[in-house]
Coordinates of C-alpha atoms in Angstrom, one line a residue:
M1 CA 0.0 0.1 0.1
R2 CA 1.5 3.6 -1.1
V3 CA 1.8 5.6 2.2
S4 CA 1.3 9.6 2.2
T5 CA 1.9 12.3 4.7
R6 CA -1.5 13.0 3.6
S7 CA -2.7 9.9 5.5
V8 CA -1.4 11.0 8.8
P9 CA -2.1 14.7 9.0
V10 CA -0.9 14.9 12.8
A11 CA -0.1 18.3 12.6
G12 CA -3.4 19.5 10.6
F13 CA -5.3 17.9 13.7
V14 CA -3.3 19.7 16.1
L15 CA -3.7 22.8 14.5
A16 CA -7.7 22.1 14.3
I17 CA -8.2 21.1 17.8
G18 CA -6.4 24.1 19.0
S19 CA -8.6 26.5 16.6
A20 CA -11.5 24.9 17.8
A21 CA -10.8 24.9 21.6
S22 CA -9.8 28.6 21.1
F23 CA -12.9 29.2 19.1
A24 CA -15.2 27.8 21.9
L25 CA -13.8 30.0 24.4
S26 CA -15.4 33.2 22.6
G27 CA -18.8 32.2 24.1
I28 CA -17.2 32.5 27.8
F29 CA -15.8 35.6 27.0
A30 CA -18.7 37.2 24.9
S31 CA -21.5 36.0 27.5
A32 CA -19.6 37.8 30.1
L33 CA -19.7 40.8 28.5
I34 CA -23.3 40.5 27.6
S35 CA -24.2 39.9 31.0
A36 CA -22.2 43.2 31.7
G37 CA -24.4 45.2 29.5
W38 CA -22.5 44.9 26.3
S39 CA -24.7 44.2 23.4
P40 CA -23.8 41.3 20.9
G41 CA -22.8 43.4 18.4
A42 CA -20.5 45.4 20.5
A43 CA -18.7 42.1 21.4
A44 CA -18.3 41.0 18.1
A45 CA -17.2 44.6 16.6
A46 CA -14.8 45.1 19.4
R47 CA -13.7 41.2 18.8
I48 CA -13.1 41.3 14.9
T49 CA -12.0 45.1 15.0
F50 CA -9.0 44.9 17.9
A51 CA -7.9 41.2 16.1
A52 CA -7.8 43.2 13.0
I53 CA -5.6 46.1 14.7
V54 CA -3.5 43.1 16.3
L55 CA -2.8 41.6 12.9
A56 CA -2.1 44.7 10.9
G57 CA 1.5 44.9 11.5
P58 CA 2.8 41.2 11.0
T59 CA 0.2 41.6 8.1
L60 CA 2.3 44.1 6.5
V61 CA 5.5 43.2 7.4
L62 CA 4.9 39.2 5.9
L63 CA 2.9 40.9 2.5
R64 CA 6.0 43.1 1.7
G65 CA 6.7 42.7 -1.8
Q66 CA 3.9 40.3 -2.2
W67 CA 1.0 42.2 -3.1
T68 CA 0.4 41.0 -6.6
R69 CA -0.4 37.7 -4.6
V70 CA -3.1 39.8 -2.4
W71 CA -4.3 41.2 -6.1
R72 CA -4.8 37.8 -7.1
A73 CA -6.4 36.6 -4.0
W74 CA -8.9 39.2 -3.6
K75 CA -11.9 37.2 -4.0
S76 CA -10.7 34.8 -1.6
I77 CA -10.1 37.8 0.9
L78 CA -13.5 39.3 0.3
L79 CA -15.2 36.1 0.9
F80 CA -13.5 35.4 4.1
G81 CA -14.1 38.9 5.5
V82 CA -17.6 39.6 4.6
L83 CA -19.0 36.1 4.3
A84 CA -17.1 33.7 6.8
V85 CA -16.5 36.3 9.8
A86 CA -18.6 39.2 9.3
G87 CA -21.7 38.1 7.7
C88 CA -21.5 34.6 9.9
Q89 CA -21.7 36.5 13.2
L90 CA -24.2 39.0 12.0
A91 CA -26.6 36.5 10.6
F92 CA -26.1 34.1 13.8
F93 CA -27.2 37.5 15.8
L94 CA -29.7 38.1 13.9
A95 CA -30.8 34.4 13.7
V96 CA -31.0 34.2 18.0
E97 CA -33.6 37.5 18.0
Y98 CA -36.3 34.8 16.0
I99 CA -35.4 31.4 17.1
P100 CA -33.7 29.8 20.1
P101 CA -29.8 30.0 20.1
S102 CA -29.3 26.3 20.1
L103 CA -31.2 25.9 17.1
A104 CA -29.4 28.8 15.2
L105 CA -26.2 27.3 16.2
L106 CA -27.2 23.5 15.1
I107 CA -28.1 25.3 11.7
E108 CA -24.7 27.3 11.5
F109 CA -23.1 24.0 12.0
M110 CA -24.5 22.8 9.1
G111 CA -22.0 24.5 7.1
P112 CA -19.7 21.4 6.9
V113 CA -22.5 19.4 5.1
L114 CA -23.4 22.2 2.8
L115 CA -19.6 22.5 1.7
M116 CA -19.7 19.1 1.3
M117 CA -22.9 19.2 -1.0
W118 CA -21.3 21.9 -3.0
L119 CA -17.8 20.0 -3.7
W120 CA -20.1 17.0 -4.5
A121 CA -22.2 19.3 -7.1
R122 CA -18.8 21.2 -8.4
S123 CA -16.9 18.1 -9.1
R124 CA -19.7 15.8 -9.9
V125 CA -17.8 13.1 -8.0
S126 CA -19.7 11.6 -4.9
P127 CA -18.6 11.5 -1.4
G128 CA -17.6 7.6 -0.4
A129 CA -20.2 5.5 1.3
I130 CA -17.8 6.0 4.9
T131 CA -17.7 10.1 4.3
L132 CA -21.4 10.0 4.2
V133 CA -22.0 7.8 7.0
G134 CA -19.4 9.7 9.0
A135 CA -21.1 13.1 8.4
A136 CA -24.6 11.7 9.3
I137 CA -23.3 10.5 12.9
A138 CA -21.0 13.9 13.5
V139 CA -24.8 15.6 12.7
L140 CA -26.6 13.1 15.1
G141 CA -24.0 14.0 17.5
L142 CA -24.4 18.1 17.0
V143 CA -28.2 17.5 17.5
A144 CA -27.7 16.1 20.8
V145 CA -25.4 18.4 22.0
S146 CA -27.3 21.0 20.8
F147 CA -30.7 20.0 22.1
S148 CA -30.0 18.0 25.3
G149 CA -30.1 21.3 27.3
G150 CA -33.6 21.7 26.7
G151 CA -33.6 24.5 24.5
D152 CA -37.3 25.3 23.1
V153 CA -37.6 24.2 19.4
V154 CA -41.3 24.0 19.2
G155 CA -42.5 27.3 18.7
G156 CA -39.2 28.5 17.9
L157 CA -38.9 27.7 14.1
H158 CA -39.7 31.5 12.8
P159 CA -38.7 31.6 9.0
L160 CA -36.5 35.1 9.1
G161 CA -34.9 32.9 12.1
I162 CA -34.4 29.9 9.9
A163 CA -33.0 32.2 7.0
F164 CA -30.7 34.2 8.9
A165 CA -29.3 31.0 10.6
L166 CA -28.7 29.3 6.7
V167 CA -26.9 32.4 5.8
A168 CA -24.8 31.8 8.9
A169 CA -23.9 28.3 7.9
V170 CA -23.4 29.2 4.3
G171 CA -20.7 31.7 5.8
N172 CA -19.4 28.8 8.0
A173 CA -19.0 26.6 4.4
A174 CA -17.3 29.7 3.3
Y175 CA -15.0 29.8 6.0
Y176 CA -13.3 26.6 5.3
A177 CA -13.2 26.7 2.0
T178 CA -11.7 29.8 1.3
S179 CA -9.3 28.6 4.3
A180 CA -8.2 25.7 2.7
T181 CA -7.4 27.9 -0.6
T182 CA -3.4 27.8 -1.3
T183 CA -3.2 28.9 -5.1
H184 CA -2.6 32.5 -4.3
G185 CA 0.2 31.8 -2.2
I186 CA -0.6 34.3 0.8
A187 CA 0.2 32.3 4.1
P188 CA -2.1 32.0 7.0
L189 CA -1.4 34.5 9.2
P190 CA -1.6 37.6 6.5
F191 CA -4.4 35.8 5.0
V192 CA -6.5 36.0 8.0
G193 CA -5.3 39.7 8.7
L194 CA -6.6 41.0 5.3
G195 CA -9.6 38.8 5.9
L196 CA -10.2 40.3 9.2
A197 CA -9.4 44.0 8.0
V198 CA -12.2 43.6 5.8
A199 CA -14.7 42.1 8.3
A200 CA -14.0 44.7 10.9
V201 CA -15.2 47.6 8.4
M202 CA -18.2 45.8 7.7
L203 CA -18.9 45.3 11.5
I204 CA -18.1 49.2 11.8
V205 CA -20.5 50.2 9.4
A206 CA -23.2 48.0 10.6
C207 CA -22.9 49.2 14.0
G208 CA -22.5 53.1 12.6
T209 CA -25.9 52.7 11.0
G210 CA -27.7 51.0 13.3
A211 CA -28.1 48.1 11.7
L212 CA -26.4 46.4 14.6
P213 CA -26.9 48.0 18.1
F214 CA -23.7 48.9 19.7
V215 CA -23.6 49.1 23.6
A216 CA -20.5 48.8 25.7
T217 CA -20.2 49.5 29.7
P218 CA -17.3 50.0 31.7
G219 CA -18.3 47.9 34.3
P220 CA -16.8 44.9 35.6
V221 CA -17.4 41.3 33.9
T222 CA -17.7 38.3 36.0
I223 CA -15.7 35.2 34.5
A224 CA -15.2 31.7 36.6
G225 CA -16.5 33.8 39.7
A226 CA -14.3 36.6 39.4
Q227 CA -14.5 40.0 38.6
L228 CA -12.3 41.5 35.8
S229 CA -11.8 44.7 33.9
P230 CA -13.9 44.3 30.5
V231 CA -10.5 45.0 28.7
L232 CA -9.1 41.7 29.9
A233 CA -12.4 40.3 29.2
V234 CA -11.9 42.1 25.3
A235 CA -8.0 41.2 25.4
G236 CA -9.0 37.4 25.8
M237 CA -11.6 37.3 23.3
V238 CA -9.3 39.0 20.8
L239 CA -6.2 37.1 21.5
I240 CA -7.3 33.9 22.1
S241 CA -10.5 33.7 20.5
T242 CA -9.9 35.4 17.2
V243 CA -6.2 35.9 16.2
M244 CA -4.9 32.2 17.7
A245 CA -8.4 30.6 16.5
Y246 CA -8.5 32.1 13.0
V247 CA -4.9 31.5 12.1
L248 CA -4.5 28.1 13.2
G249 CA -7.9 27.1 11.6
V250 CA -6.6 28.3 8.4
A251 CA -3.4 26.8 8.6
A252 CA -5.1 23.5 9.7
A253 CA -7.6 23.9 6.4
R254 CA -4.5 24.1 4.4
R255 CA -3.2 20.7 5.9
L256 CA -6.5 18.9 6.1
G257 CA -8.6 20.0 2.8
A258 CA -12.1 21.9 3.6
T259 CA -14.1 19.0 4.2
V260 CA -12.3 17.1 6.8
A261 CA -11.0 20.5 8.6
S262 CA -15.1 21.8 8.8
F263 CA -16.1 18.3 10.3
T264 CA -13.4 18.5 12.7
G265 CA -14.7 22.0 13.6
Y266 CA -17.6 20.1 15.4
S267 CA -15.2 19.3 17.9
E268 CA -15.7 23.3 18.8
P269 CA -19.2 22.3 20.9
L270 CA -17.0 19.5 22.7
F271 CA -14.5 22.3 24.0
G272 CA -17.5 24.4 24.8
I273 CA -18.4 21.9 27.2
F274 CA -15.0 21.1 28.3
W275 CA -14.8 25.2 29.1
T276 CA -17.8 25.2 31.0
I277 CA -16.9 22.6 33.2
L278 CA -13.7 24.1 33.9
L279 CA -14.7 27.6 34.2
L280 CA -18.2 27.6 35.1
S281 CA -18.5 24.2 37.0
V282 CA -21.4 23.0 34.4
I283 CA -21.6 19.3 34.3
P284 CA -22.5 18.1 31.0
T285 CA -25.9 16.1 30.9
G286 CA -25.6 12.0 29.8
M287 CA -27.1 13.4 26.3
Q288 CA -24.1 15.6 25.8
W289 CA -21.6 13.0 26.5
L290 CA -23.3 10.9 23.7
G291 CA -23.6 13.7 21.6
A292 CA -19.5 14.3 22.0
A293 CA -18.9 10.8 21.2
L294 CA -20.7 10.8 18.2
I295 CA -19.1 13.8 17.1
V296 CA -15.5 12.3 17.6
A297 CA -17.1 9.1 15.8
G298 CA -18.2 11.1 12.9
V299 CA -15.2 12.9 12.2
I300 CA -12.8 9.9 12.5
A301 CA -15.4 8.2 9.9
V302 CA -15.0 11.2 7.7
K303 CA -11.2 11.0 7.6
F304 CA -11.2 7.4 6.9
G305 CA -13.7 8.1 4.0
E306 CA -11.3 10.7 2.5
L307 CA -8.3 8.4 2.8
A308 CA -10.2 5.6 1.2
S309 CA -11.4 7.5 -1.7
Y310 CA -7.8 9.1 -2.1
Q311 CA -6.1 5.1 -2.0
R312 CA -8.8 4.3 -4.7
K313 CA -7.5 7.1 -7.0
Q314 CA -3.8 6.1 -6.3
R315 CA -4.7 2.6 -7.5
E316 CA -6.5 4.0 -10.7

């Protein structure tokens, strides 16, 4: 059997898991700010804008003499910033005004499935049976994790909420599709820096026009029972849950490919459970543990399915 480094993408999975763990902390930081009086729009705008500022210097240094690559990659950068970052967040915040957050999150995380279907339609090559079964198992696990907390679904199917959540799902799919692109030759960090700059402009305009309410308060925030300055909460959200999360995520997608990276992203809810145990002392239900196991099994199956397809092509 032919052996390839593609069959053991250890570095890719480590980066993807690090990204998911970092993204999962955003809920802790954001909920603390919102509980302290911040609006969701203010939390999102601060998160993306300050992250773009943090990455501005390194981005400019790394792109020195490479601006022709930026010009060639303008479509990917625009899609990443407008749809994958700003559009996804805006759509999710609009969705939760009409439907329960658990349902909105579930629909948003259908992004990997949409991505798989889009790649299927584009290439006209159907995913293998193992990949499809793995996707179904991962989705079932996500359903278990999302609704085991008793979220209200009945009466929560407002058409506008569903529509906005579907836009967020498209943004989620666009994140992995654009992240996995390597033809432009731009390294992960400057690619994220450019994309976040685009997203920051979009969110600032949305807040400035009133489309996204902006309320920020100077009062302390509470995380893990400790009162902290909102500056520290924003700094954690920016450096850990945005800068680190996006850079690691893009680097992972380029090693794993869009499909496997996107389903590995399903580990984010698992880390959400872990952080709530560690920081909030909230113990998951049995259904959540079952959902976590199903997500892990589904991701493994998706990867095995991709390997089987790759090896089959090698033999042809």
